JSON list of C-alpha atoms in Angstrom, two decimals:
[
{"chain": "A", "resi": 1, "resn": "CYS", "atom": "CA", "xyz": [14.09, -11.45, 11.36]},
{"chain": "A", "resi": 2, "resn": "VAL", "atom": "CA", "xyz": [11.33, -11.31, 13.97]},
{"chain": "A", "resi": 3, "resn": "GLY", "atom": "CA", "xyz": [12.23, -14.41, 15.95]},
{"chain": "A", "resi": 4, "resn": "CYS", "atom": "CA", "xyz": [15.96, -13.77, 15.80]},
{"chain": "A", "resi": 5, "resn": "VAL", "atom": "CA", "xyz": [15.56, -10.42, 17.54]},
{"chain": "A", "resi": 6, "resn": "GLY", "atom": "CA", "xyz": [13.47, -12.15, 20.17]},
{"chain": "A", "resi": 7, "resn": "CYS", "atom": "CA", "xyz": [16.12, -14.80, 20.76]},
{"chain": "A", "resi": 8, "resn": "VAL", "atom": "CA", "xyz": [18.83, -12.20, 21.12]},
{"chain": "A", "resi": 9, "resn": "GLY", "atom": "CA", "xyz": [16.52, -10.22, 23.39]},
{"chain": "A", "resi": 10, "resn": "CYS", "atom": "CA", "xyz": [15.96, -13.22, 25.62]},
{"chain": "A", "resi": 11, "resn": "VAL", "atom": "CA", "xyz": [19.68, -13.91, 25.97]},
{"chain": "A", "resi": 12, "resn": "GLY", "atom": "CA", "xyz": [20.47, -10.25, 26.69]},
{"chain": "A", "resi": 13, "resn": "CYS", "atom": "CA", "xyz": [17.61, -9.99, 29.15]},
{"chain": "A", "resi": 14, "resn": "VAL", "atom": "CA", "xyz": [18.90, -12.95, 31.18]},
{"chain": "A", "resi": 15, "resn": "TRP", "atom": "CA", "xyz": [22.52, -11.87, 31.43]},
{"chain": "A", "resi": 16, "resn": "TRP", "atom": "CA", "xyz": [21.71, -8.21, 32.15]},
{"chain": "A", "resi": 17, "resn": "PHE", "atom": "CA", "xyz": [19.28, -9.53, 34.76]},
{"chain": "A", "resi": 18, "resn": "PHE", "atom": "CA", "xyz": [22.25, -11.02, 36.61]},
{"chain": "A", "resi": 19, "resn": "LYS", "atom": "CA", "xyz": [24.27, -7.81, 36.35]},
{"chain": "A", "resi": 20, "resn": "HIS", "atom": "CA", "xyz": [21.61, -5.18, 37.14]},
{"chain": "A", "resi": 21, "resn": "ASN", "atom": "CA", "xyz": [18.26, -4.83, 38.87]},
{"chain": "A", "resi": 22, "resn": "PHE", "atom": "CA", "xyz": [14.98, -4.33, 37.03]},
{"chain": "A", "resi": 23, "resn": "ILE", "atom": "CA", "xyz": [12.17, -2.05, 38.19]},
{"chain": "A", "resi": 24, "resn": "ASP", "atom": "CA", "xyz": [8.60, -2.38, 36.93]},
{"chain": "A", "resi": 25, "resn": "GLY", "atom": "CA", "xyz": [6.64, 0.52, 38.37]},
{"chain": "A", "resi": 26, "resn": "GLU", "atom": "CA", "xyz": [6.93, -0.02, 42.12]},
{"chain": "A", "resi": 27, "resn": "ASN", "atom": "CA", "xyz": [7.97, -3.65, 41.74]},
{"chain": "A", "resi": 28, "resn": "TYR", "atom": "CA", "xyz": [11.65, -4.42, 42.33]},
{"chain": "A", "resi": 29, "resn": "ILE", "atom": "CA", "xyz": [12.90, -7.43, 40.36]},
{"chain": "A", "resi": 30, "resn": "ASP", "atom": "CA", "xyz": [16.13, -8.67, 41.94]},
{"chain": "A", "resi": 31, "resn": "ASN", "atom": "CA", "xyz": [18.22, -11.61, 40.73]},
{"chain": "A", "resi": 32, "resn": "LYS", "atom": "CA", "xyz": [19.40, -12.31, 44.28]},
{"chain": "A", "resi": 33, "resn": "HIS", "atom": "CA", "xyz": [16.24, -14.37, 44.82]},
{"chain": "A", "resi": 34, "resn": "LEU", "atom": "CA", "xyz": [17.06, -16.61, 41.85]},
{"chain": "A", "resi": 35, "resn": "ILE", "atom": "CA", "xyz": [20.67, -16.99, 42.99]},
{"chain": "A", "resi": 36, "resn": "HIS", "atom": "CA", "xyz": [19.56, -17.84, 46.54]},
{"chain": "A", "resi": 37, "resn": "PHE", "atom": "CA", "xyz": [17.08, -20.36, 45.17]},
{"chain": "A", "resi": 38, "resn": "TYR", "atom": "CA", "xyz": [19.77, -22.03, 43.04]},
{"chain": "A", "resi": 39, "resn": "ASN", "atom": "CA", "xyz": [22.25, -22.17, 45.91]},
{"chain": "A", "resi": 40, "resn": "GLU", "atom": "CA", "xyz": [19.69, -23.92, 48.11]},
{"chain": "A", "resi": 41, "resn": "ASP", "atom": "CA", "xyz": [18.19, -26.19, 45.45]},
{"chain": "A", "resi": 42, "resn": "SER", "atom": "CA", "xyz": [21.58, -27.34, 44.12]},
{"chain": "A", "resi": 43, "resn": "LYS", "atom": "CA", "xyz": [22.34, -28.92, 47.50]},
{"chain": "A", "resi": 44, "resn": "LEU", "atom": "CA", "xyz": [19.49, -31.42, 47.18]},
{"chain": "A", "resi": 45, "resn": "ASN", "atom": "CA", "xyz": [19.75, -34.89, 45.70]},
{"chain": "A", "resi": 46, "resn": "ILE", "atom": "CA", "xyz": [16.29, -34.58, 44.16]},
{"chain": "A", "resi": 47, "resn": "ARG", "atom": "CA", "xyz": [15.96, -31.04, 42.90]},
{"chain": "A", "resi": 48, "resn": "THR", "atom": "CA", "xyz": [12.94, -28.93, 41.98]},
{"chain": "A", "resi": 49, "resn": "ALA", "atom": "CA", "xyz": [14.79, -27.32, 39.04]},
{"chain": "A", "resi": 50, "resn": "PRO", "atom": "CA", "xyz": [17.29, -29.98, 37.91]},
{"chain": "A", "resi": 51, "resn": "LYS", "atom": "CA", "xyz": [18.22, -28.26, 34.62]},
{"chain": "A", "resi": 52, "resn": "LEU", "atom": "CA", "xyz": [19.50, -25.17, 36.42]},
{"chain": "A", "resi": 53, "resn": "THR", "atom": "CA", "xyz": [23.29, -25.39, 36.65]},
{"chain": "A", "resi": 54, "resn": "HIS", "atom": "CA", "xyz": [26.29, -23.27, 37.58]},
{"chain": "A", "resi": 55, "resn": "ALA", "atom": "CA", "xyz": [26.57, -22.23, 33.92]},
{"chain": "A", "resi": 56, "resn": "HIS", "atom": "CA", "xyz": [23.10, -20.71, 34.06]},
{"chain": "A", "resi": 57, "resn": "ILE", "atom": "CA", "xyz": [23.77, -18.61, 37.15]},
{"chain": "A", "resi": 58, "resn": "TYR", "atom": "CA", "xyz": [27.45, -17.81, 36.57]},
{"chain": "A", "resi": 59, "resn": "PRO", "atom": "CA", "xyz": [27.84, -17.96, 32.77]},
{"chain": "A", "resi": 60, "resn": "GLY", "atom": "CA", "xyz": [31.14, -17.61, 30.97]},
{"chain": "A", "resi": 61, "resn": "PRO", "atom": "CA", "xyz": [31.52, -15.76, 27.65]},
{"chain": "A", "resi": 62, "resn": "PHE", "atom": "CA", "xyz": [30.42, -18.75, 25.55]},
{"chain": "A", "resi": 63, "resn": "GLU", "atom": "CA", "xyz": [27.51, -19.63, 27.83]},
{"chain": "A", "resi": 64, "resn": "LYS", "atom": "CA", "xyz": [26.19, -16.10, 27.33]},
{"chain": "A", "resi": 65, "resn": "MET", "atom": "CA", "xyz": [25.74, -16.91, 23.63]},
{"chain": "A", "resi": 66, "resn": "ARG", "atom": "CA", "xyz": [23.53, -19.96, 24.30]},
{"chain": "A", "resi": 67, "resn": "VAL", "atom": "CA", "xyz": [19.84, -19.27, 23.80]},
{"chain": "A", "resi": 68, "resn": "TYR", "atom": "CA", "xyz": [18.79, -22.53, 25.42]},
{"chain": "A", "resi": 69, "resn": "LEU", "atom": "CA", "xyz": [20.51, -21.55, 28.68]},
{"chain": "A", "resi": 70, "resn": "ALA", "atom": "CA", "xyz": [18.56, -18.30, 28.73]},
{"chain": "A", "resi": 71, "resn": "ALA", "atom": "CA", "xyz": [15.33, -20.17, 28.02]},
{"chain": "A", "resi": 72, "resn": "GLN", "atom": "CA", "xyz": [15.99, -22.58, 30.87]},
{"chain": "A", "resi": 73, "resn": "VAL", "atom": "CA", "xyz": [16.55, -19.72, 33.33]},
{"chain": "A", "resi": 74, "resn": "PHE", "atom": "CA", "xyz": [13.32, -17.99, 32.28]},
{"chain": "A", "resi": 75, "resn": "SER", "atom": "CA", "xyz": [11.22, -21.16, 32.48]},
{"chain": "A", "resi": 76, "resn": "HIS", "atom": "CA", "xyz": [7.98, -22.23, 34.09]},
{"chain": "A", "resi": 77, "resn": "THR", "atom": "CA", "xyz": [9.88, -24.94, 35.97]},
{"chain": "A", "resi": 78, "resn": "VAL", "atom": "CA", "xyz": [12.13, -22.39, 37.67]},
{"chain": "A", "resi": 79, "resn": "ALA", "atom": "CA", "xyz": [9.22, -20.05, 38.42]},
{"chain": "A", "resi": 80, "resn": "ALA", "atom": "CA", "xyz": [7.12, -22.88, 39.90]},
{"chain": "A", "resi": 81, "resn": "ALA", "atom": "CA", "xyz": [10.05, -24.16, 41.98]},
{"chain": "A", "resi": 82, "resn": "MET", "atom": "CA", "xyz": [10.78, -20.70, 43.33]},
{"chain": "A", "resi": 83, "resn": "GLN", "atom": "CA", "xyz": [7.08, -20.23, 44.10]},
{"chain": "A", "resi": 84, "resn": "THR", "atom": "CA", "xyz": [7.20, -23.45, 46.13]},
{"chain": "A", "resi": 85, "resn": "TYR", "atom": "CA", "xyz": [10.24, -22.24, 48.05]},
{"chain": "A", "resi": 86, "resn": "GLN", "atom": "CA", "xyz": [8.54, -18.90, 48.67]},
{"chain": "A", "resi": 87, "resn": "SER", "atom": "CA", "xyz": [5.36, -20.53, 49.96]},
{"chain": "A", "resi": 88, "resn": "LEU", "atom": "CA", "xyz": [7.46, -22.66, 52.35]},
{"chain": "A", "resi": 89, "resn": "GLY", "atom": "CA", "xyz": [9.22, -19.56, 53.68]},
{"chain": "A", "resi": 90, "resn": "LYS", "atom": "CA", "xyz": [12.58, -20.41, 52.09]},
{"chain": "A", "resi": 91, "resn": "LEU", "atom": "CA", "xyz": [12.40, -17.30, 49.91]},
{"chain": "A", "resi": 92, "resn": "SER", "atom": "CA", "xyz": [11.33, -13.87, 51.15]},
{"chain": "A", "resi": 93, "resn": "PHE", "atom": "CA", "xyz": [7.94, -12.42, 50.25]},
{"chain": "A", "resi": 94, "resn": "ASP", "atom": "CA", "xyz": [9.48, -9.79, 47.98]},
{"chain": "A", "resi": 95, "resn": "SER", "atom": "CA", "xyz": [10.81, -12.59, 45.75]},
{"chain": "A", "resi": 96, "resn": "LEU", "atom": "CA", "xyz": [7.30, -12.83, 44.29]},
{"chain": "A", "resi": 97, "resn": "GLN", "atom": "CA", "xyz": [8.00, -10.01, 41.81]},
{"chain": "A", "resi": 98, "resn": "THR", "atom": "CA", "xyz": [11.06, -11.86, 40.51]},
{"chain": "A", "resi": 99, "resn": "ILE", "atom": "CA", "xyz": [9.07, -15.11, 40.21]},
{"chain": "A", "resi": 100, "resn": "GLN", "atom": "CA", "xyz": [6.32, -13.36, 38.25]},
{"chain": "A", "resi": 101, "resn": "PHE", "atom": "CA", "xyz": [8.92, -11.78, 35.97]},
{"chain": "A", "resi": 102, "resn": "ILE", "atom": "CA", "xyz": [10.44, -15.18, 35.17]},
{"chain": "A", "resi": 103, "resn": "GLU", "atom": "CA", "xyz": [6.97, -16.56, 34.39]},
{"chain": "A", "resi": 104, "resn": "LYS", "atom": "CA", "xyz": [6.23, -13.58, 32.12]},
{"chain": "A", "resi": 105, "resn": "MET", "atom": "CA", "xyz": [9.41, -14.12, 30.16]},
{"chain": "A", "resi": 106, "resn": "ASP", "atom": "CA", "xyz": [8.73, -17.85, 29.87]},
{"chain": "A", "resi": 107, "resn": "ASN", "atom": "CA", "xyz": [5.30, -17.18, 28.34]},
{"chain": "A", "resi": 108, "resn": "LEU", "atom": "CA", "xyz": [6.73, -14.59, 25.96]},
{"chain": "A", "resi": 109, "resn": "PHE", "atom": "CA", "xyz": [9.51, -16.89, 24.84]},
{"chain": "A", "resi": 110, "resn": "ASP", "atom": "CA", "xyz": [6.93, -19.66, 24.28]},
{"chain": "A", "resi": 111, "resn": "ILE", "atom": "CA", "xyz": [4.96, -17.43, 21.92]},
{"chain": "A", "resi": 112, "resn": "PHE", "atom": "CA", "xyz": [8.10, -16.97, 19.83]},
{"chain": "A", "resi": 113, "resn": "ASN", "atom": "CA", "xyz": [8.88, -20.70, 19.86]},
{"chain": "A", "resi": 114, "resn": "SER", "atom": "CA", "xyz": [5.63, -22.29, 18.72]},
{"chain": "A", "resi": 115, "resn": "SER", "atom": "CA", "xyz": [5.70, -25.26, 16.37]},
{"chain": "A", "resi": 116, "resn": "LYS", "atom": "CA", "xyz": [3.61, -28.13, 15.00]},
{"chain": "A", "resi": 117, "resn": "THR", "atom": "CA", "xyz": [4.54, -30.29, 17.97]},
{"chain": "A", "resi": 118, "resn": "PRO", "atom": "CA", "xyz": [1.53, -30.63, 20.34]},
{"chain": "A", "resi": 119, "resn": "ASN", "atom": "CA", "xyz": [2.14, -28.90, 23.65]},
{"chain": "A", "resi": 120, "resn": "SER", "atom": "CA", "xyz": [0.15, -28.57, 26.87]},
{"chain": "A", "resi": 121, "resn": "LYS", "atom": "CA", "xyz": [1.33, -24.99, 27.35]},
{"chain": "A", "resi": 122, "resn": "ASP", "atom": "CA", "xyz": [-1.12, -22.53, 25.80]},
{"chain": "A", "resi": 123, "resn": "PHE", "atom": "CA", "xyz": [1.51, -20.12, 24.49]},
{"chain": "A", "resi": 124, "resn": "ARG", "atom": "CA", "xyz": [3.58, -22.88, 22.86]},
{"chain": "A", "resi": 125, "resn": "ARG", "atom": "CA", "xyz": [0.74, -23.68, 20.48]},
{"chain": "A", "resi": 126, "resn": "PRO", "atom": "CA", "xyz": [0.83, -22.28, 16.91]},
{"chain": "A", "resi": 127, "resn": "PHE", "atom": "CA", "xyz": [0.31, -18.54, 16.80]},
{"chain": "A", "resi": 128, "resn": "LYS", "atom": "CA", "xyz": [-3.21, -17.64, 15.63]},
{"chain": "A", "resi": 129, "resn": "ASN", "atom": "CA", "xyz": [-3.41, -14.11, 17.02]},
{"chain": "A", "resi": 130, "resn": "THR", "atom": "CA", "xyz": [-6.07, -15.20, 19.49]},
{"chain": "A", "resi": 131, "resn": "SER", "atom": "CA", "xyz": [-7.31, -12.65, 21.98]},
{"chain": "A", "resi": 132, "resn": "ASN", "atom": "CA", "xyz": [-5.25, -14.36, 24.68]},
{"chain": "A", "resi": 133, "resn": "GLN", "atom": "CA", "xyz": [-2.06, -14.25, 22.59]},
{"chain": "A", "resi": 134, "resn": "ARG", "atom": "CA", "xyz": [-2.58, -10.69, 21.38]},
{"chain": "A", "resi": 135, "resn": "GLU", "atom": "CA", "xyz": [-3.47, -9.32, 24.80]},
{"chain": "A", "resi": 136, "resn": "TYR", "atom": "CA", "xyz": [-0.40, -10.95, 26.30]},
{"chain": "A", "resi": 137, "resn": "LEU", "atom": "CA", "xyz": [1.88, -9.48, 23.64]},
{"chain": "A", "resi": 138, "resn": "LEU", "atom": "CA", "xyz": [0.42, -6.01, 24.14]},
{"chain": "A", "resi": 139, "resn": "MET", "atom": "CA", "xyz": [0.80, -6.39, 27.89]},
{"chain": "A", "resi": 140, "resn": "MET", "atom": "CA", "xyz": [4.48, -7.23, 27.39]},
{"chain": "A", "resi": 141, "resn": "VAL", "atom": "CA", "xyz": [4.90, -4.20, 25.12]},
{"chain": "A", "resi": 142, "resn": "SER", "atom": "CA", "xyz": [3.64, -2.04, 27.99]},
{"chain": "A", "resi": 143, "resn": "PHE", "atom": "CA", "xyz": [5.91, -3.91, 30.40]},
{"chain": "A", "resi": 144, "resn": "PHE", "atom": "CA", "xyz": [9.07, -3.28, 28.35]},
{"chain": "A", "resi": 145, "resn": "GLU", "atom": "CA", "xyz": [8.15, 0.33, 27.65]},
{"chain": "A", "resi": 146, "resn": "ASN", "atom": "CA", "xyz": [7.90, 0.99, 31.40]},
{"chain": "A", "resi": 147, "resn": "LEU", "atom": "CA", "xyz": [10.78, -1.23, 32.53]},
{"chain": "A", "resi": 148, "resn": "ARG", "atom": "CA", "xyz": [13.72, 0.50, 34.20]},
{"chain": "A", "resi": 149, "resn": "VAL", "atom": "CA", "xyz": [17.16, -1.02, 34.64]},
{"chain": "A", "resi": 150, "resn": "VAL", "atom": "CA", "xyz": [19.46, 0.23, 37.41]},
{"chain": "A", "resi": 151, "resn": "THR", "atom": "CA", "xyz": [22.98, -0.77, 38.42]},
{"chain": "A", "resi": 152, "resn": "LYS", "atom": "CA", "xyz": [23.59, -2.73, 41.59]},
{"chain": "A", "resi": 153, "resn": "ILE", "atom": "CA", "xyz": [26.52, -0.55, 42.62]},
{"chain": "A", "resi": 154, "resn": "ASN", "atom": "CA", "xyz": [24.95, 2.90, 42.88]},
{"chain": "A", "resi": 155, "resn": "GLY", "atom": "CA", "xyz": [21.44, 2.56, 41.42]},
{"chain": "A", "resi": 156, "resn": "SER", "atom": "CA", "xyz": [22.23, 4.55, 38.27]},
{"chain": "A", "resi": 157, "resn": "ASP", "atom": "CA", "xyz": [19.59, 4.27, 35.56]},
{"chain": "A", "resi": 158, "resn": "VAL", "atom": "CA", "xyz": [21.05, 2.43, 32.55]},
{"chain": "A", "resi": 159, "resn": "THR", "atom": "CA", "xyz": [17.78, 1.66, 30.78]},
{"chain": "A", "resi": 160, "resn": "ASN", "atom": "CA", "xyz": [18.82, 3.48, 27.60]},
{"chain": "A", "resi": 161, "resn": "LEU", "atom": "CA", "xyz": [21.82, 1.16, 27.28]},
{"chain": "A", "resi": 162, "resn": "MET", "atom": "CA", "xyz": [19.72, -2.02, 27.34]},
{"chain": "A", "resi": 163, "resn": "ASN", "atom": "CA", "xyz": [19.37, -3.13, 23.71]},
{"chain": "A", "resi": 164, "resn": "PHE", "atom": "CA", "xyz": [17.30, -6.17, 24.68]},
{"chain": "A", "resi": 165, "resn": "ILE", "atom": "CA", "xyz": [14.34, -3.92, 25.56]},
{"chain": "A", "resi": 166, "resn": "ASN", "atom": "CA", "xyz": [14.17, -2.46, 22.07]},
{"chain": "A", "resi": 167, "resn": "GLY", "atom": "CA", "xyz": [14.87, -5.92, 20.66]},
{"chain": "A", "resi": 168, "resn": "TRP", "atom": "CA", "xyz": [11.79, -7.36, 22.31]},
{"chain": "A", "resi": 169, "resn": "LEU", "atom": "CA", "xyz": [9.64, -4.39, 21.29]},
{"chain": "A", "resi": 170, "resn": "ILE", "atom": "CA", "xyz": [10.72, -4.89, 17.67]},
{"chain": "A", "resi": 171, "resn": "SER", "atom": "CA", "xyz": [10.02, -8.62, 17.87]},
{"chain": "A", "resi": 172, "resn": "ILE", "atom": "CA", "xyz": [6.55, -8.25, 19.37]},
{"chain": "A", "resi": 173, "resn": "ASN", "atom": "CA", "xyz": [5.42, -5.47, 17.05]},
{"chain": "A", "resi": 174, "resn": "GLY", "atom": "CA", "xyz": [7.03, -7.28, 14.12]},
{"chain": "A", "resi": 175, "resn": "LEU", "atom": "CA", "xyz": [5.11, -10.47, 14.85]},
{"chain": "A", "resi": 176, "resn": "LEU", "atom": "CA", "xyz": [1.79, -8.62, 15.03]},
{"chain": "A", "resi": 177, "resn": "LEU", "atom": "CA", "xyz": [2.58, -6.76, 11.81]},
{"chain": "A", "resi": 178, "resn": "LEU", "atom": "CA", "xyz": [3.65, -9.98, 10.06]},
{"chain": "A", "resi": 179, "resn": "TRP", "atom": "CA", "xyz": [0.37, -11.59, 11.03]},
{"chain": "A", "resi": 180, "resn": "SER", "atom": "CA", "xyz": [-1.68, -8.72, 9.58]},
{"chain": "A", "resi": 181, "resn": "ILE", "atom": "CA", "xyz": [0.32, -8.88, 6.33]},
{"chain": "A", "resi": 182, "resn": "MET", "atom": "CA", "xyz": [0.19, -12.66, 5.91]},
{"chain": "A", "resi": 183, "resn": "ASN", "atom": "CA", "xyz": [-3.42, -13.08, 6.99]},
{"chain": "A", "resi": 184, "resn": "PRO", "atom": "CA", "xyz": [-5.30, -9.90, 5.92]},
{"chain": "A", "resi": 185, "resn": "THR", "atom": "CA", "xyz": [-8.62, -11.76, 5.66]},
{"chain": "A", "resi": 186, "resn": "ASN", "atom": "CA", "xyz": [-8.36, -13.17, 9.20]},
{"chain": "A", "resi": 187, "resn": "ASP", "atom": "CA", "xyz": [-8.64, -16.75, 8.00]},
{"chain": "A", "resi": 188, "resn": "CYS", "atom": "CA", "xyz": [-9.36, -18.78, 11.14]},
{"chain": "A", "resi": 189, "resn": "ASN", "atom": "CA", "xyz": [-7.36, -21.74, 9.78]},
{"chain": "A", "resi": 190, "resn": "PHE", "atom": "CA", "xyz": [-4.18, -19.74, 9.22]},
{"chain": "A", "resi": 191, "resn": "VAL", "atom": "CA", "xyz": [-1.37, -20.28, 11.76]},
{"chain": "A", "resi": 192, "resn": "LEU", "atom": "CA", "xyz": [2.23, -19.18, 12.24]},
{"chain": "A", "resi": 193, "resn": "TYR", "atom": "CA", "xyz": [4.87, -21.54, 13.57]},
{"chain": "A", "resi": 194, "resn": "THR", "atom": "CA", "xyz": [6.96, -18.83, 15.16]},
{"chain": "A", "resi": 195, "resn": "SER", "atom": "CA", "xyz": [9.96, -21.09, 15.80]},
{"chain": "A", "resi": 196, "resn": "ARG", "atom": "CA", "xyz": [10.55, -20.91, 12.03]},
{"chain": "A", "resi": 197, "resn": "LEU", "atom": "CA", "xyz": [10.93, -17.13, 12.12]},
{"chain": "A", "resi": 198, "resn": "ASN", "atom": "CA", "xyz": [14.34, -17.11, 13.80]},
{"chain": "A", "resi": 199, "resn": "THR", "atom": "CA", "xyz": [17.80, -17.72, 12.42]},
{"chain": "A", "resi": 200, "resn": "ASP", "atom": "CA", "xyz": [18.90, -20.09, 15.15]},
{"chain": "A", "resi": 201, "resn": "ARG", "atom": "CA", "xyz": [19.58, -22.94, 12.73]},
{"chain": "A", "resi": 202, "resn": "ILE", "atom": "CA", "xyz": [22.15, -20.95, 10.83]},
{"chain": "A", "resi": 203, "resn": "GLU", "atom": "CA", "xyz": [23.57, -19.59, 14.10]},
{"chain": "A", "resi": 204, "resn": "ASN", "atom": "CA", "xyz": [24.05, -23.19, 15.24]},
{"chain": "A", "resi": 205, "resn": "LEU", "atom": "CA", "xyz": [25.80, -23.95, 11.94]},
{"chain": "A", "resi": 206, "resn": "PHE", "atom": "CA", "xyz": [28.24, -21.09, 12.42]},
{"chain": "A", "resi": 207, "resn": "GLY", "atom": "CA", "xyz": [28.70, -22.22, 16.03]},
{"chain": "A", "resi": 208, "resn": "MET", "atom": "CA", "xyz": [29.80, -25.61, 14.70]},
{"chain": "A", "resi": 209, "resn": "PHE", "atom": "CA", "xyz": [32.36, -23.94, 12.45]},
{"chain": "A", "resi": 210, "resn": "ARG", "atom": "CA", "xyz": [33.77, -21.97, 15.38]},
{"chain": "A", "resi": 211, "resn": "LEU", "atom": "CA", "xyz": [34.03, -25.08, 17.56]},
{"chain": "A", "resi": 212, "resn": "GLN", "atom": "CA", "xyz": [35.88, -27.00, 14.86]},
{"chain": "A", "resi": 213, "resn": "ASN", "atom": "CA", "xyz": [38.54, -24.28, 14.91]},
{"chain": "A", "resi": 214, "resn": "GLY", "atom": "CA", "xyz": [39.07, -24.26, 18.67]},
{"chain": "A", "resi": 215, "resn": "ASN", "atom": "CA", "xyz": [36.25, -21.85, 19.56]},
{"chain": "A", "resi": 216, "resn": "ASN", "atom": "CA", "xyz": [37.61, -19.35, 17.06]},
{"chain": "A", "resi": 217, "resn": "LEU", "atom": "CA", "xyz": [35.08, -16.53, 16.82]},
{"chain": "A", "resi": 218, "resn": "ASN", "atom": "CA", "xyz": [36.58, -15.26, 13.54]},
{"chain": "A", "resi": 219, "resn": "PRO", "atom": "CA", "xyz": [37.61, -18.21, 11.35]},
{"chain": "A", "resi": 220, "resn": "THR", "atom": "CA", "xyz": [39.47, -17.45, 8.13]},
{"chain": "A", "resi": 221, "resn": "PRO", "atom": "CA", "xyz": [37.87, -18.25, 4.74]},
{"chain": "A", "resi": 222, "resn": "VAL", "atom": "CA", "xyz": [40.03, -21.39, 4.49]},
{"chain": "A", "resi": 223, "resn": "GLN", "atom": "CA", "xyz": [39.00, -22.56, 7.98]},
{"chain": "A", "resi": 224, "resn": "PHE", "atom": "CA", "xyz": [35.37, -21.86, 7.16]},
{"chain": "A", "resi": 225, "resn": "TYR", "atom": "CA", "xyz": [35.61, -23.83, 3.91]},
{"chain": "A", "resi": 226, "resn": "CYS", "atom": "CA", "xyz": [37.21, -26.83, 5.63]},
{"chain": "A", "resi": 227, "resn": "ALA", "atom": "CA", "xyz": [34.69, -26.79, 8.46]},
{"chain": "A", "resi": 228, "resn": "PHE", "atom": "CA", "xyz": [31.81, -26.51, 5.99]},
{"chain": "A", "resi": 229, "resn": "LYS", "atom": "CA", "xyz": [32.90, -29.77, 4.31]},
{"chain": "A", "resi": 230, "resn": "LYS", "atom": "CA", "xyz": [32.83, -31.71, 7.60]},
{"chain": "A", "resi": 231, "resn": "PRO", "atom": "CA", "xyz": [29.64, -33.53, 8.70]},
{"chain": "A", "resi": 232, "resn": "PRO", "atom": "CA", "xyz": [27.60, -31.78, 11.42]},
{"chain": "A", "resi": 233, "resn": "ASN", "atom": "CA", "xyz": [28.23, -34.12, 14.33]},
{"chain": "A", "resi": 234, "resn": "THR", "atom": "CA", "xyz": [28.56, -31.64, 17.19]},
{"chain": "A", "resi": 235, "resn": "PRO", "atom": "CA", "xyz": [26.24, -31.35, 20.21]},
{"chain": "A", "resi": 236, "resn": "ASN", "atom": "CA", "xyz": [25.85, -27.63, 19.48]},
{"chain": "A", "resi": 237, "resn": "THR", "atom": "CA", "xyz": [23.01, -28.55, 17.09]},
{"chain": "A", "resi": 238, "resn": "ARG", "atom": "CA", "xyz": [20.82, -30.13, 19.74]},
{"chain": "A", "resi": 239, "resn": "SER", "atom": "CA", "xyz": [17.12, -29.55, 19.36]},
{"chain": "A", "resi": 240, "resn": "GLU", "atom": "CA", "xyz": [16.54, -28.41, 22.92]},
{"chain": "A", "resi": 241, "resn": "GLU", "atom": "CA", "xyz": [18.25, -25.07, 22.24]},
{"chain": "A", "resi": 242, "resn": "HIS", "atom": "CA", "xyz": [14.94, -23.33, 22.80]},
{"chain": "A", "resi": 243, "resn": "THR", "atom": "CA", "xyz": [13.45, -25.63, 25.41]},
{"chain": "A", "resi": 244, "resn": "SER", "atom": "CA", "xyz": [11.85, -23.97, 28.38]},
{"chain": "A", "resi": 245, "resn": "GLU", "atom": "CA", "xyz": [9.48, -25.84, 30.65]}
]
């Protein structure tokens, strides 16, 4: 599933981002700038990035499974807030590469989360394979193909171990291929609501089953059957799972 790979890629990208450093050509993308921003911003009564919490920066094992947390880290709100801090001298100049990386990921995630709902963000609008959308996707293909991931401890290159890179490449190329298959005549009225291409709904359903059995990652068939019969009244199904601003 095209969107599902993208969702998994986004989650993996965020949490590996906190564990390792990313290198794009000569640009060094370091999570220390995001952590420093959060530590400073969280002290304020009126914050520039109010959705950013301790769970985003220091996630536990269950937080690492939440797509909406990853989307809120890689969001326009966080990038804009960090840009403000940087312009005021509260973040170093070299934080700019990290800010731009967060903005890139926000735009990419928006492309894979488009829906009928009107949105002021260009990339959240229904996918029509416009020149702007296509050029951005191809730019991100080049970005991931050239991205290097190194450990914080000794700088060892661990790029080949990063499944999220291949996941995003599959998602992007898959979306472009799907468009060419579904719209071979280039009908200008044809659109794709990319949020429908992922399996997040069913993942949320299975998340409900796990929660009803005490966060049991491997419920038995009997537990699954009993949980399936209960009404879905858990907050794990909230619609903002993919919200990034």
